[in-house]
Amino acid sequence: MEIPFVVNARKDTGLNNSKVGIWLFLASEVTLFGGLFSGYLFLRIYADYPWPERTLPILPGLLNTFILIGSSVTVVFAWAALKMRQWRKFQVYMSITLICALLFMVLKGFEYDAKFNHQAVRILDDGPVNDFAIIEGHTHYAKLDHGEIHHADKNDEGAFKQNRIAIKASELTFALTRPVHDSYVTDLIEQAGGEDKFKLAASYAVKDPESGDEVVILEEGAPLNTDNLDLAEEGFIGGKSHDAKIRTAFLKSDWDTVRESGNQDAGWKVVVTDEWKEIQRESAEKMKGHLIGAAGSVTYTIDPPLLFHFDPDAVVNHSDEQLRLRDDTTIRGVFDVEGSSLPMAVDGIDLRFTAQRAVEEGIDPAVMIAGSWILEDPDVKKVWDAHQEWLRAHIEYLDKKSKDKGREGEDAYVPTESERYRVNWDQMVSYQRAGYTDIYQKAKNGELKKPNWIEGFTGPNHNNVEFLKAFPEIVVPRDKIGFESSFTPKWNTYYAIYFTITGLHGLHVIGGMIVLGYYLFFGRKMYESNPEWLANRVEIGGLFWHFVDLVWIFLFPILYLM
Amino acid sequence: MADTPEAIQKAKKLYAFIGLLLFFFTGITVAVATIESLDFGGHGFGAADAIIGLVIASFKACLVMIIFMHLNNEKPMVYFLFALGLVMAFFCVWLIGWSKSDPIQYGNSTKADGFYNPEKPASDVHSKTEAKY
């Protein structure tokens, strides 16, 4: 079948159908990205926390901008080559375009990987207001050991347990009202080394509704497994369902009774009358013999007590004696304080939130920061003190600059909030390189040496011995952790919108690669039979590719530079 | 849009030139954002820097659209579709803006001034965070 108007223009639109189609598609794309950009705009304007401005390493973003611009030129060259019937040149230009697209995705991959493996913790402290200091860094994987880097395998059990909540458990109770325990049960059995390490504390029995006799569903001492829990849950749900029917029947009967005793026109308000309350009391007495009243939980004992580790996301709350999982399972025992703490190589100290909270509560930020829990660590304090020295020199520099330019009052140059209250990883390295001494003087003389853009290609590099020496190792007790996350959408709305927009853009790059790759690898036959049709197709694919470039032209300054 | 081999050959030079121009303005954007002597407005990132960055980005986007996407020589239908996309994008901005006109949180200020006005909020949610310190 011949497809009409793929080469020649229609009279009514003046365009071939492919072009109308791609422009309609691009119009919808403008809307889509317009919505996302406006989402970013409003999230930023109304953010109630310090916005992570200029937080991404610039070099990968800059290289990707050059790469996409270059590919925009080569794709239009590829189209021109087809129009001039130069197949070989078309192949060369289109191949370069695809290589550029691939490079773009590789760089994006490096950038994403750096974010996924970089963690942050918001500290919660019992100060005059909650502390809210933020420390960034790596929770494990690379550590300095006698001057050499020790790499822990991400799957290594030792490294794995470093960000886990631990408890030496002697007893655990499953709530049968939440029949979704399977993954936790499997994990518990695996950690304990067998289901027979758990013994049911007391038989689980449910009354038979017909005979009134107790039917034992699980015998005392039964091991823990999902089949046994399913049996208990089945018994509980059966009993609950039976009791619901009994209660409904009694309620219906009570309602009839109250209406027949002269309250025919009474509405719901009758339930507050003494008469109704009396009827209810009588019904409750009568019901007792009919209800099954199945227990809503089963308890297992663990003897001897065993140490269990849980993903922090799985734990709802904990105390010295117990913790509760998301499925309402309660684990009792002795909370392992040391095993539940979080070791971290700190490559960023952010006290902007602390300062903001202090202002909100009418406290001097400097006082609040001085009492911050993280500054109790001598290594962190050393970095912070060095930063204060740098800040002193920086303020003097800005004052001089203001005088030179005749700026006074509100127009005078002042340090940004980030400069005041945040120490970046590259600043930490510069202080370490300066030996933490005479920072004020060295800053004035311009002698502080930060890592260059290549050294910090995707941010703090924990595989560099020199850098690791600059990153204080601290251990954060679990009760000091208000919130912890990698730099993923979970961390804050900036990263949520960053991953949404750049992820969607990355998908467009992949889509464009597939379409343009198809023309390159399977276009020869069409070129020989109808070269103009192929040229039109490449023009359409090229329009999409230019749009992908267009989106990045805005994304780069907005996400990386602002 | 170039159609003859001669015109296309000529257009290729323009494409290369525009590519170089885009590289150049990308460099300018980064320089303005990172080199202190080129910092506009107050010290650090501010409204002036945002405006400059977005103006340069818009100029670069115009070059891509006009030259690479051939909007300098298209049929009216294309302009119509493109304008439709822009209108819809601005509609999205307007629509999301309504989320900040929530009368429960910010008072019923929508009738008076459209969007939520941080200068006179019903609750004090944002003015706290905007406080100078």
XYZ file of C-alpha atoms in Angstrom:
695
model
C 0.000 0.000 0.000
C 1.313 3.424 -0.882
C 1.465 5.898 1.987
C 0.293 9.291 0.719
C 2.136 12.581 1.152
C 5.341 11.253 2.687
C 7.451 13.210 0.199
C 5.121 15.694 -1.495
C 3.239 18.354 0.410
C -0.515 18.301 0.850
C -2.308 21.249 -0.678
C -4.251 22.164 2.456
C -1.353 22.163 4.931
C 1.493 22.929 2.545
C 3.471 20.181 4.319
C 4.001 16.461 3.958
C 2.204 14.351 6.553
C 5.379 13.342 8.399
C 6.189 16.959 9.128
C 2.701 17.739 10.403
C 2.975 14.653 12.614
C 6.356 15.523 14.116
C 5.369 19.130 14.800
C 2.164 17.996 16.492
C 4.302 15.636 18.594
C 6.827 18.370 19.374
C 3.982 20.701 20.436
C 2.888 18.068 22.962
C 6.517 17.691 24.079
C 6.833 21.443 24.653
C 3.766 21.156 26.875
C 5.200 18.184 28.759
C 8.563 19.778 29.493
C 6.878 23.160 30.072
C 4.876 21.525 32.845
C 7.990 19.995 34.373
C 9.949 23.255 34.171
C 7.107 25.116 35.839
C 7.028 22.374 38.497
C 10.724 23.047 39.115
C 10.122 26.796 39.217
C 7.414 26.627 41.862
C 9.228 24.012 43.942
C 12.237 26.289 44.030
C 10.418 29.552 44.699
C 8.421 28.096 47.573
C 11.019 25.661 48.978
C 10.893 25.773 52.785
C 14.446 24.435 53.064
C 17.775 25.771 51.740
C 17.798 25.031 48.028
C 20.834 23.027 46.877
C 21.941 25.629 44.333
C 24.988 24.952 42.125
C 25.308 21.576 43.761
C 26.025 19.459 40.676
C 29.561 19.200 39.271
C 29.635 21.461 36.219
C 32.060 19.595 33.971
C 29.876 16.561 33.058
C 26.941 18.884 32.332
C 29.124 21.202 30.262
C 30.610 18.330 28.268
C 27.129 16.959 27.653
C 26.024 20.372 26.379
C 28.909 20.452 23.905
C 28.178 16.877 22.894
C 24.501 17.545 22.203
C 25.220 20.766 20.290
C 27.823 18.909 18.237
C 25.339 16.141 17.484
C 22.756 18.726 16.423
C 25.248 19.985 13.831
C 26.138 16.497 12.597
C 22.504 15.391 12.284
C 21.707 18.379 10.095
C 24.868 17.601 8.073
C 23.633 14.020 7.666
C 20.358 15.344 6.275
C 22.232 17.688 3.917
C 24.359 14.766 2.712
C 21.219 12.806 1.824
C 19.738 15.785 0.007
C 22.942 15.886 -2.060
C 22.782 12.082 -2.514
C 26.041 11.434 -0.644
C 25.365 8.143 1.141
C 28.890 7.752 2.504
C 28.887 11.202 4.100
C 25.443 10.524 5.505
C 26.827 7.402 7.184
C 29.763 9.307 8.668
C 27.697 12.201 10.066
C 24.955 9.968 11.389
C 27.528 7.689 13.053
C 29.079 10.716 14.799
C 25.608 11.760 15.956
C 25.006 8.327 17.471
C 28.426 8.258 19.132
C 27.634 11.668 20.650
C 24.307 10.337 21.947
C 26.055 7.340 23.457
C 28.688 9.556 25.097
C 25.929 11.733 26.520
C 24.302 8.718 28.157
C 27.636 7.405 29.487
C 28.368 10.754 31.148
C 24.849 10.830 32.553
C 25.452 7.330 33.891
C 28.604 8.490 35.719
C 26.684 11.410 37.158
C 23.765 9.270 38.329
C 26.111 6.649 39.789
C 27.895 9.340 41.822
C 24.547 10.515 43.195
C 23.266 7.023 44.010
C 26.465 6.278 45.968
C 26.580 9.562 47.854
C 24.619 9.789 51.084
C 23.309 12.511 53.331
C 22.024 12.515 56.884
C 19.897 15.140 58.567
C 20.806 15.207 62.241
C 18.137 15.368 64.888
C 19.380 16.675 68.199
C 17.838 17.759 71.476
C 18.991 21.348 71.306
C 16.869 24.426 71.928
C 15.280 23.486 68.615
C 16.043 20.353 66.655
C 19.527 20.574 65.167
C 18.798 19.876 61.472
C 22.482 19.918 60.550
C 23.110 18.008 57.352
C 26.203 15.945 56.727
C 26.996 14.467 53.354
C 29.400 11.681 52.545
C 29.879 8.000 51.968
C 28.490 5.590 54.513
C 30.813 2.769 53.513
C 32.623 1.160 50.555
C 35.908 3.109 50.780
C 37.881 3.766 53.958
C 41.387 4.859 54.791
C 43.347 2.125 56.499
C 46.958 3.029 57.428
C 47.166 5.490 54.561
C 45.732 3.097 51.991
C 42.202 2.859 50.693
C 40.321 -0.211 51.760
C 37.437 -0.976 49.427
C 34.530 -2.860 50.893
C 32.483 -4.783 48.408
C 28.965 -3.341 48.288
C 27.627 -6.865 48.721
C 30.060 -7.663 51.486
C 28.227 -8.588 54.669
C 30.398 -6.300 56.792
C 29.769 -3.262 54.623
C 26.134 -4.195 54.223
C 25.552 -4.115 57.962
C 27.062 -0.670 58.364
C 23.802 1.066 57.598
C 21.478 -1.287 59.385
C 19.429 -1.204 62.564
C 20.436 -4.043 64.857
C 18.710 -5.685 67.817
C 19.536 -8.761 69.868
C 16.064 -10.258 69.800
C 14.549 -12.667 72.297
C 10.926 -12.390 71.242
C 8.886 -11.272 68.275
C 5.183 -10.753 67.776
C 3.410 -10.806 64.419
C 0.188 -8.844 64.078
C -2.355 -11.064 62.351
C -4.371 -7.968 61.499
C -1.672 -7.151 58.877
C -1.285 -10.355 56.852
C 1.739 -9.199 54.763
C 4.718 -10.653 56.599
C 6.236 -12.910 53.947
C 9.329 -10.883 53.010
C 10.164 -10.109 56.650
C 9.639 -13.730 57.722
C 11.930 -14.996 54.960
C 14.577 -12.443 55.948
C 14.313 -13.279 59.672
C 14.639 -17.034 59.045
C 17.624 -16.427 56.766
C 19.363 -14.231 59.335
C 18.635 -16.677 62.173
C 19.848 -19.630 60.130
C 16.666 -21.685 60.240
C 12.989 -21.564 61.136
C 13.470 -23.803 64.173
C 15.345 -20.998 65.986
C 11.937 -19.488 66.650
C 9.434 -21.244 68.900
C 5.784 -20.306 69.221
C 5.400 -19.046 72.806
C 1.890 -20.400 73.323
C -0.543 -22.468 71.267
C -2.710 -20.481 68.905
C -6.286 -21.694 69.220
C -9.635 -20.469 67.941
C -13.048 -21.439 69.319
C -15.233 -23.614 67.067
C -18.465 -21.626 66.484
C -20.625 -24.773 66.391
C -19.371 -26.752 69.383
C -17.716 -23.943 71.321
C -14.582 -26.097 71.750
C -11.087 -24.672 71.308
C -9.453 -25.790 68.046
C -5.667 -25.608 68.183
C -4.306 -24.196 64.949
C -0.634 -23.981 65.945
C 0.927 -26.005 68.720
C 3.190 -24.363 71.301
C 6.809 -24.543 70.145
C 5.863 -24.606 66.436
C 8.624 -23.168 64.214
C 8.300 -19.889 62.322
C 7.438 -20.136 58.664
C 5.028 -18.471 56.284
C 2.752 -21.542 56.106
C 2.238 -21.512 59.872
C 1.582 -17.788 59.878
C -0.910 -18.233 57.034
C -2.775 -20.840 59.094
C -2.941 -18.505 62.086
C -4.079 -15.629 59.875
C -6.754 -17.823 58.326
C -8.062 -18.766 61.786
C -8.000 -15.146 62.927
C -9.813 -13.841 59.841
C -12.420 -16.653 60.077
C -13.067 -15.820 63.723
C -13.203 -12.103 63.028
C -15.662 -12.601 60.208
C -17.876 -14.793 62.417
C -17.810 -12.213 65.217
C -18.709 -9.443 62.792
C -21.830 -11.344 61.736
C -22.867 -11.873 65.370
C -22.321 -8.222 66.230
C -24.333 -7.107 63.189
C -27.222 -9.405 64.139
C -27.260 -8.077 67.703
C -27.083 -4.493 66.516
C -30.013 -5.059 64.164
C -32.013 -6.642 66.996
C -31.137 -3.751 69.357
C -32.248 -1.246 66.779
C -35.594 -3.024 66.340
C -36.024 -3.114 70.116
C -35.418 0.580 70.562
C -37.797 1.462 67.726
C -40.541 -0.800 69.036
C -40.355 0.857 72.430
C -41.866 4.113 71.194
C -39.014 5.553 69.162
C -40.345 4.818 65.658
C -39.380 8.235 64.340
C -36.047 8.422 66.131
C -33.014 9.109 64.005
C -29.407 8.381 64.840
C -29.629 10.605 67.897
C -31.299 7.776 69.765
C -27.864 6.277 70.348
C -27.094 8.942 72.972
C -30.134 8.055 75.057
C -29.882 6.066 78.299
C -32.365 3.560 76.923
C -30.045 2.669 74.040
C -27.043 2.391 76.320
C -28.949 -0.026 78.556
C -29.927 -2.204 75.573
C -26.311 -2.239 74.432
C -25.095 -3.343 77.846
C -27.553 -6.239 77.846
C -26.546 -7.250 74.318
C -22.867 -7.208 75.222
C -23.557 -9.701 78.017
C -25.582 -11.972 75.727
C -22.969 -11.810 72.954
C -20.149 -13.071 75.145
C -21.104 -16.688 74.713
C -21.371 -16.391 70.946
C -18.150 -14.559 70.061
C -14.978 -16.400 69.090
C -12.627 -13.549 70.015
C -9.593 -14.866 68.144
C -6.247 -13.396 69.296
C -4.862 -10.840 66.838
C -1.208 -11.768 67.209
C 1.212 -14.655 67.635
C 4.405 -14.436 69.636
C 7.607 -16.422 69.060
C 10.504 -16.733 71.457
C 14.130 -16.888 70.384
C 16.342 -18.749 72.818
C 19.225 -18.024 72.880
C 18.613 -14.438 71.679
C 19.983 -13.672 68.204
C 21.263 -10.516 66.542
C 19.151 -9.283 63.627
C 19.859 -6.442 61.187
C 17.178 -4.460 59.423
C 17.132 -1.957 56.595
C 16.353 1.454 58.203
C 13.466 1.829 55.758
C 11.856 -1.313 57.230
C 11.818 0.032 60.794
C 9.021 2.361 61.861
C 10.343 3.145 65.332
C 12.628 1.744 67.975
C 13.481 2.060 71.653
C 16.108 0.495 73.923
C 14.039 -2.679 74.243
C 12.157 -3.128 71.012
C 11.614 -2.081 67.446
C 8.595 -2.156 65.184
C 8.678 -3.118 61.519
C 6.462 -1.665 58.813
C 4.108 -4.655 58.983
C 3.502 -4.021 62.714
C 5.770 -6.888 63.753
C 7.251 -6.073 67.155
C 10.726 -7.358 67.986
C 11.723 -7.307 71.637
C 15.216 -7.664 73.006
C 18.224 -5.407 73.525
C 18.768 -2.650 70.962
C 22.313 -2.782 69.596
C 23.352 0.868 69.864
C 26.825 0.403 68.402
C 25.706 -1.929 65.620
C 22.939 0.460 64.633
C 25.113 3.553 64.317
C 26.131 4.901 60.946
C 29.833 5.359 60.121
C 30.409 8.027 57.534
C 33.256 9.729 55.706
C 31.951 13.302 55.702
C 32.498 15.321 52.509
C 29.955 18.073 53.129
C 28.717 19.978 56.173
C 25.565 21.983 55.657
C 24.313 24.088 58.544
C 22.027 26.321 56.498
C 18.941 24.506 57.739
C 20.175 24.831 61.319
C 20.668 28.569 60.818
C 17.238 28.885 59.227
C 15.602 27.052 62.121
C 17.504 29.208 64.605
C 16.196 32.395 62.973
C 12.674 31.017 62.953
C 12.939 30.352 66.686
C 14.571 33.702 67.418
C 17.965 32.238 68.298
C 21.290 33.573 67.058
C 22.428 31.102 64.329
C 26.032 31.292 65.591
C 24.945 30.138 69.065
C 22.796 27.418 67.609
C 25.606 26.185 65.348
C 28.158 26.259 68.168
C 25.944 23.824 70.072
C 25.356 21.575 67.115
C 25.989 17.901 67.753
C 28.222 17.347 64.733
C 30.695 19.977 65.917
C 31.376 17.834 68.984
C 33.483 15.649 66.705
C 37.053 17.079 66.785
C 37.750 16.379 63.096
C 34.528 18.026 61.961
C 35.186 20.927 64.326
C 38.664 21.333 62.814
C 37.127 21.640 59.339
C 34.441 24.045 60.572
C 36.979 26.240 62.362
C 39.097 26.364 59.210
C 35.999 27.380 57.288
C 35.315 30.213 59.742
C 38.839 31.471 59.118
C 38.241 31.365 55.381
C 34.893 33.124 55.860
C 36.577 35.926 57.832
C 39.012 36.506 54.982
C 36.196 36.270 52.440
C 34.072 38.860 54.259
C 37.050 41.232 54.340
C 37.568 40.671 50.618
C 33.889 41.398 49.887
C 33.962 44.519 52.083
C 36.954 45.810 50.153
C 35.267 44.987 46.861
C 32.126 46.851 47.982
C 34.214 49.915 48.902
C 36.104 49.820 45.590
C 32.829 49.722 43.675
C 31.104 52.272 45.904
C 28.471 49.815 47.107
C 26.974 50.533 50.506
C 24.157 49.364 52.734
C 21.911 46.809 51.055
C 23.939 47.023 47.846
C 27.165 45.948 49.559
C 28.524 42.524 48.724
C 27.827 39.946 51.428
C 28.641 36.233 51.614
C 25.924 33.886 50.404
C 24.122 31.589 52.828
C 26.056 28.676 51.331
C 29.375 30.401 51.971
C 28.415 31.165 55.555
C 26.890 27.905 56.635
C 28.080 25.213 54.255
C 31.459 23.552 53.758
C 31.782 21.834 50.394
C 34.018 18.835 49.775
C 36.407 20.880 47.615
C 36.800 23.427 50.439
C 37.553 20.564 52.842
C 40.311 19.387 50.529
C 41.733 22.921 50.269
C 41.836 23.240 54.077
C 43.501 19.855 54.349
C 46.065 20.827 51.709
C 46.795 23.922 53.785
C 47.323 21.766 56.873
C 44.407 23.514 58.668
C 46.822 26.230 59.757
C 46.893 29.943 58.897
C 43.774 29.501 56.797
C 42.863 33.181 57.193
C 46.230 34.354 55.877
C 46.392 31.737 53.156
C 42.880 32.636 52.013
C 43.895 36.319 51.865
C 46.965 35.406 49.827
C 44.962 33.147 47.503
C 47.002 30.143 48.585
C 44.125 27.763 49.261
C 44.096 25.174 46.471
C 40.802 23.524 45.678
C 40.708 20.433 43.450
C 40.226 21.329 39.804
C 37.181 20.405 37.729
C 38.758 17.204 36.445
C 39.744 16.021 39.947
C 36.154 16.581 41.026
C 34.605 15.374 37.784
C 31.500 13.853 39.395
C 31.931 15.368 42.848
C 33.848 14.125 45.890
C 36.035 11.234 44.873
C 36.378 8.770 47.740
C 38.874 6.710 45.771
C 41.479 9.438 46.117
C 43.738 9.001 49.166
C 44.410 12.730 49.471
C 40.719 13.583 49.431
C 39.809 10.844 51.904
C 42.279 12.344 54.369
C 40.288 15.566 54.177
C 36.961 13.865 54.899
C 36.381 13.344 58.666
C 35.242 9.861 59.660
C 32.397 10.082 62.122
C 29.921 7.643 63.627
C 26.343 8.848 63.862
C 24.247 7.131 66.549
C 20.907 5.955 65.206
C 18.919 8.233 67.502
C 20.697 11.260 66.003
C 19.548 10.371 62.488
C 16.474 12.399 61.619
C 16.512 11.373 57.983
C 19.036 9.624 55.791
C 19.117 8.943 52.101
C 21.327 8.754 49.068
C 21.123 11.709 46.693
C 18.052 10.225 45.065
C 14.518 11.620 44.667
C 13.907 10.636 48.294
C 16.393 13.187 49.640
C 14.519 16.360 48.680
C 12.328 17.912 45.999
C 15.376 19.250 44.137
C 16.633 15.733 43.473
C 13.086 14.535 42.778
C 12.656 17.071 39.979
C 16.297 16.694 38.837
C 15.907 12.949 38.291
C 12.440 13.341 36.768
C 13.484 15.898 34.164
C 16.941 14.539 33.333
C 15.613 10.954 33.365
C 12.839 11.854 30.951
C 15.321 13.756 28.811
C 17.645 10.716 28.854
C 14.780 8.540 27.635
C 14.306 10.981 24.756
C 18.011 10.646 23.906
C 17.659 6.851 23.844
C 14.488 7.122 21.710
C 16.282 9.453 19.286
C 19.245 7.052 19.097
C 16.938 4.182 18.143
C 15.207 6.175 15.387
C 18.393 7.701 13.935
C 20.203 4.349 14.267
C 17.413 2.713 12.278
C 17.929 5.193 9.413
C 21.682 4.555 9.509
C 21.620 0.766 9.646
C 18.444 -0.005 7.678
C 18.086 3.033 5.397
C 20.201 1.828 2.477
C 17.326 0.058 0.717
C 15.083 3.112 0.938
C 17.952 5.331 -0.197
C 18.283 3.278 -3.360
C 14.561 3.173 -4.108
C 13.442 6.642 -2.940
C 16.287 8.812 -1.551
C 14.044 11.835 -1.066
C 11.765 9.834 1.217
C 14.746 8.836 3.370
C 15.924 12.461 3.426
C 12.479 13.485 4.642
C 12.570 10.806 7.332
C 15.999 11.952 8.509
C 14.747 15.534 8.595
C 11.848 14.418 10.815
C 14.186 12.426 13.101
C 16.546 15.411 13.098
C 13.751 17.756 14.213
C 13.168 15.493 17.205
C 16.915 15.428 17.919
C 17.114 19.229 17.820
C 14.255 19.350 20.294
C 16.217 17.045 22.635
C 19.138 19.494 22.334
C 16.772 22.408 22.918
C 15.533 20.973 26.226
C 19.114 20.425 27.400
C 20.041 24.011 26.510
C 17.639 25.096 29.277
C 18.314 22.189 31.618
C 22.049 22.813 31.829
C 21.978 26.369 33.239
C 18.905 25.746 35.386
C 20.125 22.554 37.080
C 23.906 23.002 37.046
C 24.533 26.740 37.237
C 21.612 28.269 39.171
C 14.833 25.755 3.777
C 17.646 24.927 1.378
C 16.594 22.484 -1.351
C 19.055 22.720 -4.231
C 22.551 21.178 -3.849
C 24.137 24.647 -4.083
C 21.842 26.108 -1.463
C 22.415 23.116 0.828
C 26.189 23.417 0.438
C 25.897 27.067 1.418
C 23.580 26.232 4.327
C 26.140 23.765 5.721
C 28.515 26.639 6.413
C 25.736 28.403 8.274
C 25.015 25.254 10.316
C 28.686 24.968 11.283
C 28.803 28.649 12.202
C 25.676 28.343 14.337
C 27.217 25.284 16.043
C 30.288 27.344 16.931
C 28.082 30.174 18.137
C 26.236 27.732 20.414
C 29.559 26.473 21.820
C 30.638 30.044 22.411
C 27.481 31.062 24.250
C 27.624 27.903 26.357
C 31.113 28.964 27.432
C 29.810 32.458 28.191
C 27.005 31.024 30.348
C 29.463 28.960 32.394
C 31.910 31.864 32.684
C 29.218 34.210 33.973
C 28.148 31.615 36.535
C 31.605 30.626 37.774
C 34.054 33.521 37.322
C 33.636 36.031 40.101
C 34.696 39.065 38.099
C 31.844 38.310 35.665
C 29.291 37.995 38.457
C 26.351 40.352 37.893
C 24.090 41.839 40.557
C 24.976 41.005 44.149
C 27.611 38.503 45.229
C 26.693 34.893 44.394
C 23.696 33.627 42.526
C 20.826 36.082 42.281
C 18.033 37.330 40.044
C 20.483 39.037 37.665
C 22.417 35.789 37.158
C 19.188 33.863 36.572
C 18.006 36.394 33.994
C 21.348 36.403 32.167
C 21.548 32.599 32.152
C 18.002 32.238 30.850
C 18.367 34.996 28.254
C 21.479 33.299 26.830
C 19.717 29.916 26.913
C 16.690 31.426 25.133
C 18.946 32.965 22.496
C 20.664 29.617 21.937
C 17.278 27.898 21.733
C 16.147 30.450 19.130
C 19.246 29.718 17.036
C 18.511 25.986 17.159
C 14.862 26.507 16.259
C 15.387 29.087 13.540
C 18.400 27.571 11.801
C 18.598 23.849 12.639
C 14.833 23.282 12.780
C 14.330 25.546 9.747
C 11.744 27.777 11.403
C 13.181 30.647 9.346
C 11.476 29.179 6.301
C 8.438 27.104 7.206
C 4.782 26.883 6.310
C 2.164 28.663 8.500
C 0.894 25.308 9.803
C 4.245 24.660 11.553
C 4.191 28.078 13.229
C 0.645 27.414 14.370
C 1.564 24.037 15.891
C 4.674 25.454 17.541
C 2.727 28.381 18.998
C 0.133 25.889 20.259
C 2.873 24.052 22.160
C 4.116 27.291 23.728
C 0.612 28.341 24.745
C 0.056 24.946 26.364
C 3.412 25.201 28.183
C 2.469 28.608 29.598
C -0.900 27.146 30.526
C 0.996 24.530 32.575
C 2.897 27.269 34.412
C -0.369 29.051 35.143
C -2.027 25.807 36.226
C 0.764 24.854 38.643
C 0.682 28.390 39.994
C -2.808 27.638 41.244
C -1.346 25.151 43.692
C -0.060 28.210 45.554
C -3.532 29.685 45.708
C -4.817 27.098 48.135
C -7.338 29.054 50.228
C -7.065 26.631 53.151
C -3.347 27.221 53.605
C -2.922 30.753 52.328
C -6.299 32.390 52.786
C -8.756 33.245 50.055
C -6.536 35.681 48.197
C -7.205 34.250 44.750
C -10.017 36.647 43.928
C -7.976 39.673 44.867
C -4.611 39.105 43.242
C -4.588 35.805 41.417
C -1.738 33.837 42.897
C -0.708 33.607 46.514
C 0.906 36.803 47.660
C 3.802 36.136 50.060
C 3.614 39.737 51.292
C 0.272 39.170 52.955
C -0.146 35.510 53.798
C -2.963 34.156 55.881
C -0.536 31.792 57.575
C 3.094 32.645 58.103
C 4.547 29.554 56.437
C 6.836 31.107 53.870
C 7.660 34.462 55.335
C 9.507 32.585 58.085
C 11.786 30.852 55.632
C 12.427 34.048 53.703
C 13.646 35.861 56.769
C 17.089 37.398 56.479
C 19.747 36.018 58.735
